[in-house]
CSV table of C-alpha atoms and ligand atoms in Angstrom, one decimal:
chain,number,residue,atom,x,y,z
A,1,MET,CA,-35.8,50.4,-45.4
A,2,VAL,CA,-36.1,49.4,-41.7
A,3,HIS,CA,-32.6,50.4,-41.1
A,4,ASP,CA,-33.2,53.9,-42.5
A,5,GLN,CA,-36.4,54.3,-40.5
A,6,ALA,CA,-34.6,53.4,-37.3
A,7,ASP,CA,-31.9,55.8,-38.1
A,8,SER,CA,-34.2,58.6,-38.8
A,9,LEU,CA,-36.2,57.9,-35.7
A,10,ARG,CA,-33.1,58.0,-33.6
A,11,ARG,CA,-32.1,61.3,-35.1
A,12,GLN,CA,-35.5,62.7,-34.4
A,13,LEU,CA,-35.4,61.6,-30.8
A,14,GLU,CA,-32.0,63.1,-30.5
A,15,ILE,CA,-33.2,66.4,-31.9
A,16,SER,CA,-36.3,66.5,-29.7
A,17,LYS,CA,-34.2,65.8,-26.6
A,18,HIS,CA,-32.2,68.9,-27.1
A,19,PRO,CA,-33.7,71.0,-29.8
A,20,ARG,CA,-31.1,73.5,-30.7
A,21,GLU,CA,-29.8,74.5,-27.3
A,22,ALA,CA,-27.4,77.4,-27.3
A,23,LYS,CA,-23.7,76.6,-27.4
A,24,THR,CA,-22.1,77.7,-24.1
A,25,ILE,CA,-18.7,79.2,-24.3
A,26,SER,CA,-16.6,80.3,-21.3
A,27,PHE,CA,-13.8,82.9,-21.6
A,28,VAL,CA,-11.1,82.2,-18.9
A,29,SER,CA,-7.6,83.1,-18.1
A,30,GLY,CA,-5.0,82.3,-15.5
A,31,LYS,CA,-3.6,85.8,-15.0
A,32,GLY,CA,-6.0,88.8,-14.8
A,33,GLY,CA,-6.1,91.8,-17.2
A,34,VAL,CA,-5.2,89.8,-20.3
A,35,GLY,CA,-8.1,91.0,-22.4
A,36,LYS,CA,-10.9,88.4,-21.7
A,37,SER,CA,-13.7,90.9,-21.3
A,38,ASN,CA,-12.8,93.0,-24.3
A,39,ILE,CA,-12.5,89.9,-26.4
A,40,ALA,CA,-15.7,88.4,-25.1
A,41,VAL,CA,-17.6,91.6,-25.8
A,42,ASN,CA,-16.3,92.2,-29.3
A,43,PHE,CA,-16.4,88.5,-30.3
A,44,SER,CA,-20.0,88.4,-29.1
A,45,LEU,CA,-20.9,91.5,-31.2
A,46,GLU,CA,-19.2,90.0,-34.2
A,47,LEU,CA,-21.2,86.7,-33.8
A,48,CYS,CA,-24.3,88.8,-33.7
A,49,ARG,CA,-23.3,90.7,-36.9
A,50,LEU,CA,-22.8,87.3,-38.6
A,51,GLY,CA,-26.5,86.5,-37.9
A,52,ASN,CA,-26.3,84.7,-34.6
A,53,LYS,CA,-28.4,85.3,-31.6
A,54,VAL,CA,-26.0,85.8,-28.7
A,55,MET,CA,-26.3,86.3,-24.9
A,56,LEU,CA,-23.3,87.5,-23.0
A,57,ILE,CA,-23.3,86.9,-19.3
A,58,ASP,CA,-20.8,88.7,-17.0
A,59,LEU,CA,-19.8,86.1,-14.4
A,60,ASP,CA,-16.7,87.9,-13.1
A,61,ILE,CA,-17.5,87.7,-9.4
A,62,GLY,CA,-17.3,91.1,-7.7
A,63,MET,CA,-15.6,92.9,-10.6
A,64,GLY,CA,-17.8,92.6,-13.6
A,65,ASN,CA,-17.1,95.4,-16.1
A,66,VAL,CA,-18.8,94.2,-19.3
A,67,GLU,CA,-21.6,96.7,-19.0
A,68,ILE,CA,-19.0,99.5,-19.0
A,69,LEU,CA,-17.3,98.1,-22.1
A,70,LEU,CA,-20.6,97.9,-23.8
A,71,GLY,CA,-21.5,101.5,-22.8
A,72,LEU,CA,-24.7,100.1,-21.0
A,73,HIS,CA,-26.0,100.3,-17.6
A,74,ALA,CA,-27.5,97.2,-16.2
A,75,GLU,CA,-30.5,98.1,-14.1
A,76,LYS,CA,-30.8,94.6,-12.6
A,77,THR,CA,-28.4,91.7,-12.1
A,78,ILE,CA,-28.4,88.0,-11.4
A,79,VAL,CA,-28.1,88.8,-7.8
A,80,ASP,CA,-31.4,90.8,-8.0
A,81,MET,CA,-33.0,88.0,-9.9
A,82,LEU,CA,-32.3,85.6,-7.1
A,83,GLN,CA,-33.1,88.0,-4.3
A,84,ASP,CA,-36.4,89.1,-5.6
A,85,ASN,CA,-37.4,86.0,-7.7
A,86,LEU,CA,-37.5,88.0,-10.9
A,87,PRO,CA,-37.9,86.3,-14.3
A,88,ILE,CA,-34.7,86.2,-16.2
A,89,TYR,CA,-36.2,88.5,-18.9
A,90,ASP,CA,-36.4,91.3,-16.3
A,91,ILE,CA,-32.6,91.4,-15.9
A,92,MET,CA,-31.7,91.4,-19.5
A,93,GLU,CA,-30.3,94.4,-21.4
A,94,VAL,CA,-30.1,94.7,-25.1
A,95,GLY,CA,-26.8,96.1,-26.5
A,96,PRO,CA,-25.5,97.0,-29.9
A,97,ASN,CA,-26.1,94.5,-32.7
A,98,ASN,CA,-29.0,93.2,-30.7
A,99,LEU,CA,-26.6,91.5,-28.3
A,100,SER,CA,-28.4,90.4,-25.1
A,101,PHE,CA,-26.5,91.0,-21.9
A,102,ILE,CA,-26.9,90.0,-18.3
A,103,ALA,CA,-24.7,91.4,-15.5
A,104,GLY,CA,-23.7,89.2,-12.5
A,105,GLY,CA,-23.8,91.9,-9.9
A,106,SER,CA,-21.8,92.4,-6.8
A,107,GLY,CA,-22.2,89.7,-4.2
A,108,LEU,CA,-22.4,87.2,-7.0
A,109,ALA,CA,-20.0,85.0,-5.1
A,110,ASN,CA,-22.9,84.0,-2.9
A,111,LEU,CA,-24.8,82.8,-6.0
A,112,PHE,CA,-22.5,79.9,-6.3
A,113,SER,CA,-22.8,78.8,-2.7
A,114,MET,CA,-26.6,79.4,-2.7
A,115,ASP,CA,-29.1,77.1,-1.3
A,116,GLU,CA,-30.8,74.4,-3.4
A,117,TYR,CA,-34.0,76.5,-3.9
A,118,LYS,CA,-32.1,79.4,-5.3
A,119,MET,CA,-29.9,77.2,-7.5
A,120,ASP,CA,-33.0,75.4,-8.9
A,121,TYR,CA,-34.5,78.9,-9.6
A,122,PHE,CA,-31.4,80.0,-11.3
A,123,LEU,CA,-31.3,76.8,-13.4
A,124,ALA,CA,-34.9,77.0,-14.4
A,125,GLN,CA,-34.6,80.7,-15.5
A,126,TYR,CA,-31.4,79.9,-17.4
A,127,GLN,CA,-33.0,76.9,-19.1
A,128,SER,CA,-35.9,79.1,-20.2
A,129,ILE,CA,-33.7,81.1,-22.5
A,130,THR,CA,-31.2,78.4,-23.8
A,131,LYS,CA,-33.3,77.6,-26.9
A,132,GLU,CA,-33.7,81.2,-27.9
A,133,TYR,CA,-29.9,81.7,-28.4
A,134,ASP,CA,-27.3,80.3,-30.7
A,135,TYR,CA,-24.5,81.2,-28.2
A,136,ILE,CA,-24.4,81.9,-24.5
A,137,ILE,CA,-21.1,83.4,-23.6
A,138,PHE,CA,-19.7,83.7,-20.1
A,139,ASP,CA,-17.0,86.2,-19.3
A,140,MET,CA,-15.3,84.7,-16.2
A,141,GLY,CA,-13.0,86.4,-13.7
A,142,ALA,CA,-9.3,85.6,-13.8
A,143,GLY,CA,-8.3,82.3,-12.3
A,144,ALA,CA,-10.8,79.7,-11.1
A,145,THR,CA,-12.7,80.0,-7.9
A,146,GLN,CA,-14.4,76.9,-6.6
A,147,ALA,CA,-17.6,78.6,-7.2
A,148,SER,CA,-17.3,79.6,-10.8
A,149,ILE,CA,-15.4,76.5,-12.0
A,150,ASP,CA,-18.6,74.5,-12.4
A,151,PHE,CA,-19.8,76.9,-15.1
A,152,VAL,CA,-16.5,76.4,-17.0
A,153,LEU,CA,-16.7,72.6,-16.5
A,154,ALA,CA,-20.3,72.5,-17.8
A,155,SER,CA,-19.5,74.7,-20.9
A,156,ASP,CA,-19.5,73.3,-24.4
A,157,GLU,CA,-16.2,75.1,-25.0
A,158,CYS,CA,-13.6,77.0,-23.0
A,159,ILE,CA,-11.6,79.8,-24.6
A,160,VAL,CA,-8.4,80.5,-22.7
A,161,VAL,CA,-7.0,84.0,-23.2
A,162,THR,CA,-3.3,84.7,-22.6
A,163,THR,CA,-0.8,87.3,-23.6
A,164,PRO,CA,2.7,86.3,-24.8
A,165,GLU,CA,4.3,87.2,-21.4
A,166,PRO,CA,5.7,84.2,-19.7
A,167,THR,CA,3.8,84.9,-16.5
A,168,SER,CA,0.5,84.9,-18.4
A,169,ILE,CA,1.4,81.7,-20.3
A,170,THR,CA,2.4,79.8,-17.1
A,171,ASP,CA,-0.8,81.0,-15.4
A,172,ALA,CA,-2.8,79.9,-18.4
A,173,TYR,CA,-1.1,76.5,-18.3
A,174,SER,CA,-2.0,76.1,-14.5
A,175,MET,CA,-5.5,77.1,-15.2
A,176,ILE,CA,-5.9,74.4,-17.9
A,177,LYS,CA,-4.3,71.9,-15.6
A,178,HIS,CA,-6.7,72.9,-12.8
A,179,ILE,CA,-9.8,72.5,-15.1
A,180,ILE,CA,-8.8,69.2,-16.5
A,181,SER,CA,-8.1,67.9,-13.0
A,182,TYR,CA,-12.0,67.9,-12.8
A,183,ASN,CA,-12.8,67.1,-16.4
A,184,ARG,CA,-10.6,66.2,-19.3
A,185,GLN,CA,-13.4,66.4,-21.8
A,186,VAL,CA,-13.8,70.2,-21.9
A,187,PRO,CA,-12.7,71.3,-25.4
A,188,PHE,CA,-10.1,74.1,-25.2
A,189,TYR,CA,-9.2,76.9,-27.5
A,190,VAL,CA,-6.5,79.5,-27.1
A,191,VAL,CA,-6.5,83.1,-28.0
A,192,LEU,CA,-3.1,84.9,-27.8
A,193,ASN,CA,-3.8,88.5,-27.2
A,194,ARG,CA,-1.5,91.5,-27.5
A,195,ALA,CA,1.0,89.9,-29.8
A,196,ASP,CA,3.7,92.2,-31.2
A,197,THR,CA,3.8,90.3,-34.6
A,198,ILE,CA,1.7,87.4,-35.9
A,199,LYS,CA,4.9,85.5,-36.5
A,200,ASN,CA,6.0,85.8,-32.9
A,201,GLY,CA,2.5,85.1,-31.7
A,202,LEU,CA,2.4,81.9,-33.8
A,203,ARG,CA,5.7,80.7,-32.4
A,204,THR,CA,4.5,81.3,-28.8
A,205,VAL,CA,1.2,79.5,-29.3
A,206,ASP,CA,3.0,76.6,-31.0
A,207,ARG,CA,5.3,76.2,-28.0
A,208,PHE,CA,2.3,76.5,-25.6
A,209,ARG,CA,0.3,73.9,-27.5
A,210,LYS,CA,3.3,71.5,-27.5
A,211,VAL,CA,3.8,71.9,-23.8
A,212,ILE,CA,0.1,71.3,-23.1
A,213,MET,CA,0.2,68.2,-25.3
A,214,GLN,CA,3.4,66.9,-23.7
A,215,PHE,CA,2.6,67.4,-20.1
A,216,LEU,CA,-1.2,67.4,-19.9
A,217,ASP,CA,-1.9,65.2,-22.9
A,218,ILE,CA,-4.7,67.3,-24.3
A,219,GLU,CA,-5.1,69.2,-27.5
A,220,ILE,CA,-5.8,72.9,-27.3
A,221,LYS,CA,-6.8,74.5,-30.6
A,222,LEU,CA,-5.6,77.9,-31.8
A,223,LEU,CA,-8.6,80.2,-32.2
A,224,GLY,CA,-6.7,83.3,-33.1
A,225,ILE,CA,-3.8,85.7,-32.5
A,226,LEU,CA,-4.8,89.3,-31.7
A,227,PRO,CA,-2.4,92.2,-32.0
A,228,GLU,CA,-1.4,94.8,-29.5
A,229,ASP,CA,-3.4,97.8,-30.5
A,230,LYS,CA,-4.0,101.2,-28.9
A,231,ALA,CA,-7.6,101.0,-30.3
A,232,VAL,CA,-8.4,98.7,-27.4
A,233,SER,CA,-7.8,101.1,-24.6
A,234,ALA,CA,-9.3,103.9,-26.6
A,235,ALA,CA,-12.5,101.9,-26.9
A,236,VAL,CA,-12.5,101.2,-23.2
A,237,ILE,CA,-12.1,104.9,-22.4
A,238,HIS,CA,-14.9,105.8,-24.8
A,239,GLN,CA,-17.1,102.9,-23.6
A,240,ALA,CA,-17.7,101.9,-27.2
A,241,PRO,CA,-16.6,98.4,-28.4
A,242,PHE,CA,-13.8,98.6,-30.9
A,243,VAL,CA,-15.6,96.5,-33.6
A,244,LEU,CA,-18.2,99.2,-33.8
A,245,GLY,CA,-15.6,101.9,-34.5
A,246,ASN,CA,-12.9,102.2,-37.2
A,247,GLU,CA,-13.0,99.0,-39.3
A,248,LYS,CA,-9.4,99.5,-40.3
A,249,THR,CA,-7.8,99.0,-36.9
A,250,ALA,CA,-5.6,95.9,-36.6
A,251,ILE,CA,-7.6,94.6,-33.6
A,252,THR,CA,-10.9,95.0,-35.4
A,253,LYS,CA,-9.7,93.2,-38.5
A,254,SER,CA,-8.3,90.4,-36.4
A,255,ILE,CA,-11.3,89.8,-34.2
A,256,LYS,CA,-13.6,89.8,-37.3
A,257,GLN,CA,-11.4,87.1,-38.8
A,258,LEU,CA,-11.4,85.2,-35.6
A,259,ALA,CA,-15.2,85.3,-35.3
A,260,GLU,CA,-15.7,84.3,-38.9
A,261,LYS,CA,-13.3,81.4,-38.6
A,262,TYR,CA,-15.1,80.3,-35.4
A,263,SER,CA,-18.5,80.7,-36.8
A,264,ASN,CA,-17.6,78.8,-40.0
A,265,ASN,CA,-16.2,76.1,-37.8
A,266,VAL,CA,-12.8,76.3,-39.4
A,267,VAL,CA,-11.0,75.6,-36.1
A,268,GLY,CA,-12.6,72.2,-36.0
A,269,SER,CA,-15.8,71.0,-34.4
A,270,THR,CA,-16.0,70.2,-30.8
A,271,ILE,CA,-17.1,67.0,-29.2
A,272,GLU,CA,-20.9,66.5,-29.8
A,273,ALA,CA,-22.0,66.1,-26.2
A,274,ASN,CA,-25.0,64.0,-25.4
A,275,THR,CA,-25.9,66.1,-22.5
A,276,SER,CA,-26.7,69.8,-22.3
A,277,PHE,CA,-25.0,72.5,-20.4
A,278,ILE,CA,-27.8,72.6,-17.9
A,279,ASP,CA,-27.7,68.8,-17.3
A,280,ARG,CA,-23.9,69.0,-16.7
A,281,LEU,CA,-24.2,72.0,-14.4
A,282,LYS,CA,-26.9,70.3,-12.4
A,283,ASP,CA,-24.8,67.2,-12.0
A,284,LEU,CA,-21.7,69.2,-10.9
A,285,LEU,CA,-23.7,71.3,-8.4
A,286,ARG,CA,-25.5,68.4,-6.9
A,287,ASN,CA,-22.2,66.4,-6.4
A,288,ARG,CA,-20.5,69.3,-4.6
B,1,ATP,N1,-5.0,93.7,-27.8
B,1,ATP,C1,-4.8,94.7,-26.9
B,1,ATP,N2,-4.0,95.8,-27.2
B,1,ATP,C2,-3.8,96.7,-26.3
B,1,ATP,N3,-4.3,96.7,-25.1
B,1,ATP,C3,-5.1,95.7,-24.7
B,1,ATP,C4,-5.4,94.7,-25.6
B,1,ATP,N4,-6.2,93.8,-25.0
B,1,ATP,C5,-6.4,94.3,-23.7
B,1,ATP,N5,-5.7,95.5,-23.6
B,1,ATP,C6,-5.7,96.3,-22.4
B,1,ATP,O1,-5.8,95.5,-21.2
B,1,ATP,C7,-6.9,96.0,-20.4
B,1,ATP,C8,-7.6,94.9,-19.7
B,1,ATP,O2,-8.4,94.2,-20.6
B,1,ATP,P1,-9.7,93.4,-20.1
B,1,ATP,O3,-10.5,94.1,-19.1
B,1,ATP,O4,-10.5,92.9,-21.3
B,1,ATP,O5,-9.0,92.1,-19.4
B,1,ATP,P2,-9.6,90.9,-18.5
B,1,ATP,O6,-8.8,89.7,-18.8
B,1,ATP,O7,-11.0,90.9,-18.7
B,1,ATP,O8,-9.3,91.5,-17.1
B,1,ATP,P3,-9.8,90.8,-15.7
B,1,ATP,O9,-9.0,89.6,-15.4
B,1,ATP,O10,-9.6,91.9,-14.7
B,1,ATP,O11,-11.3,90.5,-15.9
B,1,ATP,C9,-7.8,96.8,-21.4
B,1,ATP,O12,-8.4,97.8,-20.7
B,1,ATP,C10,-6.7,97.4,-22.3
B,1,ATP,O13,-6.2,98.6,-21.8
B,2,MG,MG1,-12.6,90.9,-17.3
């Protein structure tokens, strides 16, 4: 039928416009030290184990520590790529579970205020890998600098990490308010980390989601509640991600559940955007 043909043609055009670009996820928080990097690292490793191809990019300006958590040493960083016009493949490291990793490097702040030539170079290099991955995950620094916010705004999803402490919760609220002041379309998830019990964690998230709905009029989906667990600092000390250690620790069980739930799309699908991360990032940068 003509109608079916038109439908199928439209679908094909849509597919060829963005053939399987990686989904881009930003990990953010208001307050620092809430567990973003540990969660981003272990979540990424779990997505790999579940059969996905994942790239983790440390975008914590000045204080990136993902390589330490992964027990890797990044020979080169995004800063080197831009200074020496290196291909993006030259700055990639391969970690456990075949996880790809790129370090931001110190002086990364300048990346975000770079000239147009360097920005175009960065975008072209980034674009060259987007079709090779299922997920590209950014570990952002705490808070939002003018420089890094564009990456969050252009992401397909934003995962907000908070602990149950009131200071962490209020900072997470402010962060979300700040992000939506630029763009209300960014789909948000919340991860409550360092919960004493699941029951208390659920209660806290419930209140948080209601406040966000009431005052900011947006929905933030619960991605998961992660327990307080000494295995996290032990893993940091040993520079070996906890999901690769004892399977029976509470934190490992919880993050595995969280990654499975995410990967099976149980938390609910996000908005199907018509544009890609790179299109959105270009728009944001050009309109600065
Ligand atoms: N679930 C947890 N249980 C116990 N301790 C934890 C947990 N999550 C994080 N921590 C502790 O918090 C520390 C900080 O974690 P992490 O570096 O991942 O936070 P961050 O949000 O990335 O910090 P920053 O804002 O500085 O980037 C860890 O080194 C660990 O000691
Ligand atoms: Mg961090």
